[in-house]
């Protein structure tokens, strides 16, 4: 890692077959279409349903930006976008704040493990409220969550731009 030439890894999480749960993957798909507009040292990864494999994606960069679905964030509105730093996710006060993942492990669980086994870069998580866990298979996002895909991208770009000024 170089302080003068910072690197960023963007990770989208979710299951595309479970409708709104796939929103993190949809965001990285949209970012890949804009990759030529991003600085050179930005990597974009579709992490799918994550699990412990995401630990490998936390190595070797200055900053990691994760986008994932959340349920029960307290924001009340489907499609809401919440920003969390590493300490927000690891705080016991937020342990039951509704950070949800339909995957093997939630992002908070993975980051708790990571903090004990490896050095971590700066980590930012954008959680998109999906309202509830969809039980039926679908490749489609609800209109509210689809709208959030376009609204979260400027926040992600702002996080990247802040490192490259």
PDB file of N, CA and C in Angstrom, residues 12-102:
ATOM      1  N   UNK A  12     -19.213  -5.590  -3.904  1.00  0.00           N
ATOM      2  CA  UNK A  12     -20.671  -5.693  -3.875  1.00  0.00           C
ATOM      3  C   UNK A  12     -21.073  -7.076  -3.404  1.00  0.00           C
ATOM      4  N   UNK A  13     -21.988  -7.141  -2.443  1.00  0.00           N
ATOM      5  CA  UNK A  13     -22.426  -8.420  -1.884  1.00  0.00           C
ATOM      6  C   UNK A  13     -23.905  -8.642  -2.180  1.00  0.00           C
ATOM      7  N   UNK A  14     -24.263  -9.900  -2.307  1.00  0.00           N
ATOM      8  CA  UNK A  14     -25.671 -10.233  -2.470  1.00  0.00           C
ATOM      9  C   UNK A  14     -25.894 -11.411  -3.385  1.00  0.00           C
ATOM     10  N   UNK A  15     -27.116 -11.877  -3.350  1.00  0.00           N
ATOM     11  CA  UNK A  15     -27.535 -13.013  -4.165  1.00  0.00           C
ATOM     12  C   UNK A  15     -28.484 -12.503  -5.244  1.00  0.00           C
ATOM     13  N   UNK A  16     -28.031 -12.532  -6.487  1.00  0.00           N
ATOM     14  CA  UNK A  16     -28.848 -12.016  -7.593  1.00  0.00           C
ATOM     15  C   UNK A  16     -30.154 -12.774  -7.778  1.00  0.00           C
ATOM     16  N   UNK A  17     -30.223 -13.986  -7.279  1.00  0.00           N
ATOM     17  CA  UNK A  17     -31.445 -14.789  -7.445  1.00  0.00           C
ATOM     18  C   UNK A  17     -32.500 -14.474  -6.400  1.00  0.00           C
ATOM     19  N   UNK A  18     -32.151 -13.632  -5.423  1.00  0.00           N
ATOM     20  CA  UNK A  18     -33.081 -13.327  -4.337  1.00  0.00           C
ATOM     21  C   UNK A  18     -33.546 -11.877  -4.362  1.00  0.00           C
ATOM     22  N   UNK A  19     -33.776 -11.366  -5.563  1.00  0.00           N
ATOM     23  CA  UNK A  19     -34.348 -10.027  -5.718  1.00  0.00           C
ATOM     24  C   UNK A  19     -33.503  -8.940  -5.086  1.00  0.00           C
ATOM     25  N   UNK A  20     -34.093  -8.201  -4.156  1.00  0.00           N
ATOM     26  CA  UNK A  20     -33.425  -7.039  -3.556  1.00  0.00           C
ATOM     27  C   UNK A  20     -32.137  -7.394  -2.827  1.00  0.00           C
ATOM     28  N   UNK A  21     -31.984  -8.631  -2.382  1.00  0.00           N
ATOM     29  CA  UNK A  21     -30.745  -9.028  -1.710  1.00  0.00           C
ATOM     30  C   UNK A  21     -29.532  -8.831  -2.620  1.00  0.00           C
ATOM     31  N   UNK A  22     -29.733  -8.860  -3.909  1.00  0.00           N
ATOM     32  CA  UNK A  22     -28.625  -8.714  -4.851  1.00  0.00           C
ATOM     33  C   UNK A  22     -28.219  -7.279  -5.127  1.00  0.00           C
ATOM     34  N   UNK A  23     -28.720  -6.331  -4.359  1.00  0.00           N
ATOM     35  CA  UNK A  23     -28.469  -4.916  -4.666  1.00  0.00           C
ATOM     36  C   UNK A  23     -26.981  -4.564  -4.656  1.00  0.00           C
ATOM     37  N   UNK A  24     -26.202  -5.142  -3.775  1.00  0.00           N
ATOM     38  CA  UNK A  24     -24.760  -4.836  -3.745  1.00  0.00           C
ATOM     39  C   UNK A  24     -24.079  -5.229  -5.041  1.00  0.00           C
ATOM     40  N   UNK A  25     -24.470  -6.365  -5.588  1.00  0.00           N
ATOM     41  CA  UNK A  25     -23.910  -6.828  -6.858  1.00  0.00           C
ATOM     42  C   UNK A  25     -24.373  -5.911  -7.990  1.00  0.00           C
ATOM     43  N   UNK A  26     -25.622  -5.490  -7.929  1.00  0.00           N
ATOM     44  CA  UNK A  26     -26.140  -4.569  -8.970  1.00  0.00           C
ATOM     45  C   UNK A  26     -25.377  -3.238  -8.964  1.00  0.00           C
ATOM     46  N   UNK A  27     -25.003  -2.775  -7.780  1.00  0.00           N
ATOM     47  CA  UNK A  27     -24.242  -1.527  -7.691  1.00  0.00           C
ATOM     48  C   UNK A  27     -22.859  -1.698  -8.342  1.00  0.00           C
ATOM     49  N   UNK A  28     -22.175  -2.799  -8.058  1.00  0.00           N
ATOM     50  CA  UNK A  28     -20.845  -2.969  -8.665  1.00  0.00           C
ATOM     51  C   UNK A  28     -20.961  -3.190 -10.173  1.00  0.00           C
ATOM     52  N   UNK A  29     -22.037  -3.807 -10.623  1.00  0.00           N
ATOM     53  CA  UNK A  29     -22.247  -3.926 -12.075  1.00  0.00           C
ATOM     54  C   UNK A  29     -22.369  -2.538 -12.704  1.00  0.00           C
ATOM     55  N   UNK A  30     -23.118  -1.648 -12.053  1.00  0.00           N
ATOM     56  CA  UNK A  30     -23.276  -0.282 -12.568  1.00  0.00           C
ATOM     57  C   UNK A  30     -21.939   0.470 -12.520  1.00  0.00           C
ATOM     58  N   UNK A  31     -21.155   0.252 -11.468  1.00  0.00           N
ATOM     59  CA  UNK A  31     -19.848   0.912 -11.361  1.00  0.00           C
ATOM     60  C   UNK A  31     -18.876   0.398 -12.422  1.00  0.00           C
ATOM     61  N   UNK A  32     -18.954  -0.882 -12.741  1.00  0.00           N
ATOM     62  CA  UNK A  32     -18.068  -1.433 -13.783  1.00  0.00           C
ATOM     63  C   UNK A  32     -18.311  -0.753 -15.124  1.00  0.00           C
ATOM     64  N   UNK A  33     -19.538  -0.354 -15.385  1.00  0.00           N
ATOM     65  CA  UNK A  33     -19.842   0.354 -16.630  1.00  0.00           C
ATOM     66  C   UNK A  33     -19.210   1.740 -16.648  1.00  0.00           C
ATOM     67  N   UNK A  34     -18.902   2.280 -15.452  1.00  0.00           N
ATOM     68  CA  UNK A  34     -18.278   3.601 -15.327  1.00  0.00           C
ATOM     69  C   UNK A  34     -16.804   3.488 -14.969  1.00  0.00           C
ATOM     70  N   UNK A  35     -16.235   2.312 -15.061  1.00  0.00           N
ATOM     71  CA  UNK A  35     -14.860   2.074 -14.589  1.00  0.00           C
ATOM     72  C   UNK A  35     -13.854   3.020 -15.229  1.00  0.00           C
ATOM     73  N   UNK A  36     -14.073   3.410 -16.480  1.00  0.00           N
ATOM     74  CA  UNK A  36     -13.122   4.311 -17.139  1.00  0.00           C
ATOM     75  C   UNK A  36     -13.129   5.703 -16.507  1.00  0.00           C
ATOM     76  N   UNK A  37     -14.183   6.026 -15.769  1.00  0.00           N
ATOM     77  CA  UNK A  37     -14.266   7.331 -15.085  1.00  0.00           C
ATOM     78  C   UNK A  37     -13.617   7.291 -13.700  1.00  0.00           C
ATOM     79  N   UNK A  38     -13.233   6.113 -13.249  1.00  0.00           N
ATOM     80  CA  UNK A  38     -12.678   5.965 -11.895  1.00  0.00           C
ATOM     81  C   UNK A  38     -11.153   6.020 -11.953  1.00  0.00           C
ATOM     82  N   UNK A  39     -10.504   6.420 -10.848  1.00  0.00           N
ATOM     83  CA  UNK A  39      -9.035   6.416 -10.813  1.00  0.00           C
ATOM     84  C   UNK A  39      -8.473   5.020 -11.081  1.00  0.00           C
ATOM     85  N   UNK A  40      -7.193   4.975 -11.495  1.00  0.00           N
ATOM     86  CA  UNK A  40      -6.550   3.708 -11.854  1.00  0.00           C
ATOM     87  C   UNK A  40      -6.542   2.670 -10.745  1.00  0.00           C
ATOM     88  N   UNK A  41      -6.293   3.072  -9.542  1.00  0.00           N
ATOM     89  CA  UNK A  41      -6.097   2.122  -8.447  1.00  0.00           C
ATOM     90  C   UNK A  41      -7.410   1.768  -7.748  1.00  0.00           C
ATOM     91  N   UNK A  42      -8.486   1.649  -8.520  1.00  0.00           N
ATOM     92  CA  UNK A  42      -9.771   1.227  -7.976  1.00  0.00           C
ATOM     93  C   UNK A  42     -10.121  -0.122  -8.588  1.00  0.00           C
ATOM     94  N   UNK A  43     -10.332  -1.103  -7.728  1.00  0.00           N
ATOM     95  CA  UNK A  43     -10.758  -2.433  -8.165  1.00  0.00           C
ATOM     96  C   UNK A  43     -12.214  -2.630  -7.779  1.00  0.00           C
ATOM     97  N   UNK A  44     -12.945  -3.310  -8.644  1.00  0.00           N
ATOM     98  CA  UNK A  44     -14.360  -3.577  -8.389  1.00  0.00           C
ATOM     99  C   UNK A  44     -14.556  -5.091  -8.368  1.00  0.00           C
ATOM    100  N   UNK A  45     -15.211  -5.594  -7.302  1.00  0.00           N
ATOM    101  CA  UNK A  45     -15.414  -7.038  -7.156  1.00  0.00           C
ATOM    102  C   UNK A  45     -16.862  -7.364  -6.838  1.00  0.00           C
ATOM    103  N   UNK A  46     -17.371  -8.368  -7.502  1.00  0.00           N
ATOM    104  CA  UNK A  46     -18.658  -8.980  -7.158  1.00  0.00           C
ATOM    105  C   UNK A  46     -18.331 -10.115  -6.202  1.00  0.00           C
ATOM    106  N   UNK A  47     -18.667  -9.935  -4.924  1.00  0.00           N
ATOM    107  CA  UNK A  47     -18.354 -10.957  -3.913  1.00  0.00           C
ATOM    108  C   UNK A  47     -19.503 -11.936  -3.715  1.00  0.00           C
ATOM    109  N   UNK A  48     -20.591 -11.764  -4.449  1.00  0.00           N
ATOM    110  CA  UNK A  48     -21.709 -12.685  -4.303  1.00  0.00           C
ATOM    111  C   UNK A  48     -22.199 -12.731  -2.868  1.00  0.00           C
ATOM    112  N   UNK A  49     -22.389 -13.928  -2.359  1.00  0.00           N
ATOM    113  CA  UNK A  49     -22.915 -14.075  -0.999  1.00  0.00           C
ATOM    114  C   UNK A  49     -21.815 -14.027   0.064  1.00  0.00           C
ATOM    115  N   UNK A  50     -20.664 -13.568  -0.325  1.00  0.00           N
ATOM    116  CA  UNK A  50     -19.554 -13.273   0.587  1.00  0.00           C
ATOM    117  C   UNK A  50     -19.062 -14.472   1.377  1.00  0.00           C
ATOM    118  N   UNK A  51     -19.452 -14.587   2.608  1.00  0.00           N
ATOM    119  CA  UNK A  51     -18.873 -15.581   3.493  1.00  0.00           C
ATOM    120  C   UNK A  51     -17.470 -15.167   3.875  1.00  0.00           C
ATOM    121  N   UNK A  52     -16.732 -16.099   4.397  1.00  0.00           N
ATOM    122  CA  UNK A  52     -15.382 -15.795   4.862  1.00  0.00           C
ATOM    123  C   UNK A  52     -14.421 -15.507   3.718  1.00  0.00           C
ATOM    124  N   UNK A  53     -14.792 -15.831   2.503  1.00  0.00           N
ATOM    125  CA  UNK A  53     -13.942 -15.516   1.349  1.00  0.00           C
ATOM    126  C   UNK A  53     -13.655 -14.024   1.245  1.00  0.00           C
ATOM    127  N   UNK A  54     -14.526 -13.216   1.804  1.00  0.00           N
ATOM    128  CA  UNK A  54     -14.328 -11.767   1.710  1.00  0.00           C
ATOM    129  C   UNK A  54     -13.083 -11.321   2.471  1.00  0.00           C
ATOM    130  N   UNK A  55     -12.611 -12.126   3.407  1.00  0.00           N
ATOM    131  CA  UNK A  55     -11.394 -11.766   4.158  1.00  0.00           C
ATOM    132  C   UNK A  55     -10.229 -11.509   3.208  1.00  0.00           C
ATOM    133  N   UNK A  56     -10.113 -12.291   2.161  1.00  0.00           N
ATOM    134  CA  UNK A  56      -9.027 -12.098   1.190  1.00  0.00           C
ATOM    135  C   UNK A  56      -9.151 -10.767   0.455  1.00  0.00           C
ATOM    136  N   UNK A  57     -10.361 -10.273   0.332  1.00  0.00           N
ATOM    137  CA  UNK A  57     -10.569  -9.012  -0.391  1.00  0.00           C
ATOM    138  C   UNK A  57     -10.276  -7.792   0.475  1.00  0.00           C
ATOM    139  N   UNK A  58      -9.967  -8.010   1.740  1.00  0.00           N
ATOM    140  CA  UNK A  58      -9.663  -6.891   2.639  1.00  0.00           C
ATOM    141  C   UNK A  58      -8.167  -6.598   2.695  1.00  0.00           C
ATOM    142  N   UNK A  59      -7.364  -7.416   2.050  1.00  0.00           N
ATOM    143  CA  UNK A  59      -5.902  -7.274   2.075  1.00  0.00           C
ATOM    144  C   UNK A  59      -5.393  -6.426   0.903  1.00  0.00           C
ATOM    145  N   UNK A  60      -4.294  -5.710   1.167  1.00  0.00           N
ATOM    146  CA  UNK A  60      -3.519  -5.109   0.089  1.00  0.00           C
ATOM    147  C   UNK A  60      -4.037  -3.809  -0.495  1.00  0.00           C
ATOM    148  N   UNK A  61      -4.977  -3.153   0.171  1.00  0.00           N
ATOM    149  CA  UNK A  61      -5.470  -1.864  -0.312  1.00  0.00           C
ATOM    150  C   UNK A  61      -5.577  -0.894   0.866  1.00  0.00           C
ATOM    151  N   UNK A  62      -5.680   0.388   0.541  1.00  0.00           N
ATOM    152  CA  UNK A  62      -5.825   1.401   1.574  1.00  0.00           C
ATOM    153  C   UNK A  62      -7.247   1.513   2.094  1.00  0.00           C
ATOM    154  N   UNK A  63      -8.209   1.234   1.203  1.00  0.00           N
ATOM    155  CA  UNK A  63      -9.611   1.432   1.584  1.00  0.00           C
ATOM    156  C   UNK A  63     -10.477   0.392   0.892  1.00  0.00           C
ATOM    157  N   UNK A  64     -11.478  -0.106   1.623  1.00  0.00           N
ATOM    158  CA  UNK A  64     -12.455  -1.024   1.063  1.00  0.00           C
ATOM    159  C   UNK A  64     -13.840  -0.400   1.257  1.00  0.00           C
ATOM    160  N   UNK A  65     -14.592  -0.397   0.179  1.00  0.00           N
ATOM    161  CA  UNK A  65     -15.975   0.088   0.223  1.00  0.00           C
ATOM    162  C   UNK A  65     -16.870  -1.104  -0.101  1.00  0.00           C
ATOM    163  N   UNK A  66     -17.749  -1.451   0.829  1.00  0.00           N
ATOM    164  CA  UNK A  66     -18.634  -2.605   0.669  1.00  0.00           C
ATOM    165  C   UNK A  66     -20.066  -2.095   0.509  1.00  0.00           C
ATOM    166  N   UNK A  67     -20.775  -2.678  -0.441  1.00  0.00           N
ATOM    167  CA  UNK A  67     -22.189  -2.350  -0.620  1.00  0.00           C
ATOM    168  C   UNK A  67     -22.973  -3.641  -0.421  1.00  0.00           C
ATOM    169  N   UNK A  68     -23.980  -3.608   0.466  1.00  0.00           N
ATOM    170  CA  UNK A  68     -24.755  -4.810   0.777  1.00  0.00           C
ATOM    171  C   UNK A  68     -26.175  -4.398   1.152  1.00  0.00           C
ATOM    172  N   UNK A  69     -27.061  -5.369   1.137  1.00  0.00           N
ATOM    173  CA  UNK A  69     -28.437  -5.136   1.566  1.00  0.00           C
ATOM    174  C   UNK A  69     -28.501  -5.210   3.089  1.00  0.00           C
ATOM    175  N   UNK A  70     -29.450  -4.475   3.660  1.00  0.00           N
ATOM    176  CA  UNK A  70     -29.714  -4.563   5.093  1.00  0.00           C
ATOM    177  C   UNK A  70     -31.222  -4.626   5.304  1.00  0.00           C
ATOM    178  N   UNK A  71     -31.604  -5.195   6.438  1.00  0.00           N
ATOM    179  CA  UNK A  71     -33.016  -5.287   6.811  1.00  0.00           C
ATOM    180  C   UNK A  71     -33.164  -4.784   8.233  1.00  0.00           C
ATOM    181  N   UNK A  72     -34.215  -4.021   8.458  1.00  0.00           N
ATOM    182  CA  UNK A  72     -34.515  -3.579   9.819  1.00  0.00           C
ATOM    183  C   UNK A  72     -33.540  -2.558  10.344  1.00  0.00           C
ATOM    184  N   UNK A  73     -33.093  -1.662   9.475  1.00  0.00           N
ATOM    185  CA  UNK A  73     -32.107  -0.662   9.875  1.00  0.00           C
ATOM    186  C   UNK A  73     -32.709   0.415  10.761  1.00  0.00           C
ATOM    187  N   UNK A  74     -34.022   0.458  10.822  1.00  0.00           N
ATOM    188  CA  UNK A  74     -34.668   1.509  11.592  1.00  0.00           C
ATOM    189  C   UNK A  74     -34.911   2.754  10.773  1.00  0.00           C
ATOM    190  N   UNK A  75     -34.409   2.762   9.548  1.00  0.00           N
ATOM    191  CA  UNK A  75     -34.632   3.928   8.692  1.00  0.00           C
ATOM    192  C   UNK A  75     -36.080   3.984   8.244  1.00  0.00           C
ATOM    193  N   UNK A  76     -36.731   2.829   8.263  1.00  0.00           N
ATOM    194  CA  UNK A  76     -38.148   2.787   7.945  1.00  0.00           C
ATOM    195  C   UNK A  76     -38.496   2.766   6.479  1.00  0.00           C
ATOM    196  N   UNK A  77     -37.586   3.146   5.613  1.00  0.00           N
ATOM    197  CA  UNK A  77     -37.942   3.219   4.207  1.00  0.00           C
ATOM    198  C   UNK A  77     -37.095   2.281   3.366  1.00  0.00           C
ATOM    199  N   UNK A  78     -37.781   1.479   2.594  1.00  0.00           N
ATOM    200  CA  UNK A  78     -37.107   0.606   1.642  1.00  0.00           C
ATOM    201  C   UNK A  78     -36.359   1.478   0.638  1.00  0.00           C
ATOM    202  N   UNK A  79     -35.115   1.149   0.384  1.00  0.00           N
ATOM    203  CA  UNK A  79     -34.296   1.927  -0.538  1.00  0.00           C
ATOM    204  C   UNK A  79     -33.442   2.968   0.170  1.00  0.00           C
ATOM    205  N   UNK A  80     -33.592   3.076   1.493  1.00  0.00           N
ATOM    206  CA  UNK A  80     -32.733   4.011   2.240  1.00  0.00           C
ATOM    207  C   UNK A  80     -31.287   3.555   2.164  1.00  0.00           C
ATOM    208  N   UNK A  81     -30.382   4.512   2.152  1.00  0.00           N
ATOM    209  CA  UNK A  81     -28.946   4.217   2.093  1.00  0.00           C
ATOM    210  C   UNK A  81     -28.315   4.668   3.401  1.00  0.00           C
ATOM    211  N   UNK A  82     -27.629   3.758   4.059  1.00  0.00           N
ATOM    212  CA  UNK A  82     -26.945   4.072   5.310  1.00  0.00           C
ATOM    213  C   UNK A  82     -25.454   3.842   5.136  1.00  0.00           C
ATOM    214  N   UNK A  83     -24.660   4.700   5.744  1.00  0.00           N
ATOM    215  CA  UNK A  83     -23.203   4.591   5.673  1.00  0.00           C
ATOM    216  C   UNK A  83     -22.678   4.202   7.047  1.00  0.00           C
ATOM    217  N   UNK A  84     -21.821   3.186   7.069  1.00  0.00           N
ATOM    218  CA  UNK A  84     -21.224   2.710   8.313  1.00  0.00           C
ATOM    219  C   UNK A  84     -19.708   2.675   8.157  1.00  0.00           C
ATOM    220  N   UNK A  85     -19.007   3.087   9.207  1.00  0.00           N
ATOM    221  CA  UNK A  85     -17.573   2.877   9.288  1.00  0.00           C
ATOM    222  C   UNK A  85     -17.319   1.580  10.036  1.00  0.00           C
ATOM    223  N   UNK A  86     -16.077   1.143  10.036  1.00  0.00           N
ATOM    224  CA  UNK A  86     -15.725  -0.115  10.695  1.00  0.00           C
ATOM    225  C   UNK A  86     -16.158  -0.119  12.155  1.00  0.00           C
ATOM    226  N   UNK A  87     -15.871   0.950  12.876  1.00  0.00           N
ATOM    227  CA  UNK A  87     -16.216   0.980  14.303  1.00  0.00           C
ATOM    228  C   UNK A  87     -17.722   0.955  14.521  1.00  0.00           C
ATOM    229  N   UNK A  88     -18.489   1.535  13.600  1.00  0.00           N
ATOM    230  CA  UNK A  88     -19.954   1.458  13.709  1.00  0.00           C
ATOM    231  C   UNK A  88     -20.412   0.007  13.670  1.00  0.00           C
ATOM    232  N   UNK A  89     -19.818  -0.765  12.780  1.00  0.00           N
ATOM    233  CA  UNK A  89     -20.238  -2.153  12.600  1.00  0.00           C
ATOM    234  C   UNK A  89     -19.753  -3.060  13.723  1.00  0.00           C
ATOM    235  N   UNK A  90     -18.643  -2.703  14.347  1.00  0.00           N
ATOM    236  CA  UNK A  90     -18.097  -3.540  15.410  1.00  0.00           C
ATOM    237  C   UNK A  90     -18.598  -3.139  16.788  1.00  0.00           C
ATOM    238  N   UNK A  91     -19.278  -2.011  16.882  1.00  0.00           N
ATOM    239  CA  UNK A  91     -19.759  -1.524  18.168  1.00  0.00           C
ATOM    240  C   UNK A  91     -20.832  -2.438  18.739  1.00  0.00           C
ATOM    241  N   UNK A  92     -20.665  -2.794  20.003  1.00  0.00           N
ATOM    242  CA  UNK A  92     -21.683  -3.612  20.683  1.00  0.00           C
ATOM    243  C   UNK A  92     -23.014  -2.874  20.757  1.00  0.00           C
ATOM    244  N   UNK A  93     -22.943  -1.543  20.793  1.00  0.00           N
ATOM    245  CA  UNK A  93     -24.176  -0.758  20.852  1.00  0.00           C
ATOM    246  C   UNK A  93     -25.019  -0.948  19.592  1.00  0.00           C
ATOM    247  N   UNK A  94     -24.367  -1.285  18.502  1.00  0.00           N
ATOM    248  CA  UNK A  94     -25.080  -1.478  17.239  1.00  0.00           C
ATOM    249  C   UNK A  94     -25.250  -2.951  16.885  1.00  0.00           C
ATOM    250  N   UNK A  95     -24.948  -3.818  17.856  1.00  0.00           N
ATOM    251  CA  UNK A  95     -24.960  -5.249  17.572  1.00  0.00           C
ATOM    252  C   UNK A  95     -26.289  -5.729  17.009  1.00  0.00           C
ATOM    253  N   UNK A  96     -27.359  -5.171  17.499  1.00  0.00           N
ATOM    254  CA  UNK A  96     -28.670  -5.610  17.028  1.00  0.00           C
ATOM    255  C   UNK A  96     -29.385  -4.488  16.281  1.00  0.00           C
ATOM    256  N   UNK A  97     -28.595  -3.676  15.608  1.00  0.00           N
ATOM    257  CA  UNK A  97     -29.164  -2.524  14.915  1.00  0.00           C
ATOM    258  C   UNK A  97     -29.784  -2.885  13.580  1.00  0.00           C
ATOM    259  N   UNK A  98     -29.850  -4.155  13.274  1.00  0.00           N
ATOM    260  CA  UNK A  98     -30.527  -4.544  12.057  1.00  0.00           C
ATOM    261  C   UNK A  98     -29.613  -4.732  10.871  1.00  0.00           C
ATOM    262  N   UNK A  99     -28.312  -4.796  11.105  1.00  0.00           N
ATOM    263  CA  UNK A  99     -27.419  -5.071   9.993  1.00  0.00           C
ATOM    264  C   UNK A  99     -27.644  -6.522   9.615  1.00  0.00           C
ATOM    265  N   UNK A 100     -28.197  -6.738   8.497  1.00  0.00           N
ATOM    266  CA  UNK A 100     -28.632  -8.054   8.077  1.00  0.00           C
ATOM    267  C   UNK A 100     -27.859  -8.513   6.858  1.00  0.00           C
ATOM    268  N   UNK A 101     -27.667  -9.760   6.792  1.00  0.00           N
ATOM    269  CA  UNK A 101     -27.174 -10.348   5.571  1.00  0.00           C
ATOM    270  C   UNK A 101     -27.846 -11.704   5.415  1.00  0.00           C
ATOM    271  N   UNK A 102     -28.291 -11.998   4.248  1.00  0.00           N
ATOM    272  CA  UNK A 102     -28.897 -13.298   3.985  1.00  0.00           C
ATOM    273  C   UNK A 102     -27.836 -14.330   3.691  1.00  0.00           C
TER     274      UNK A 102
END
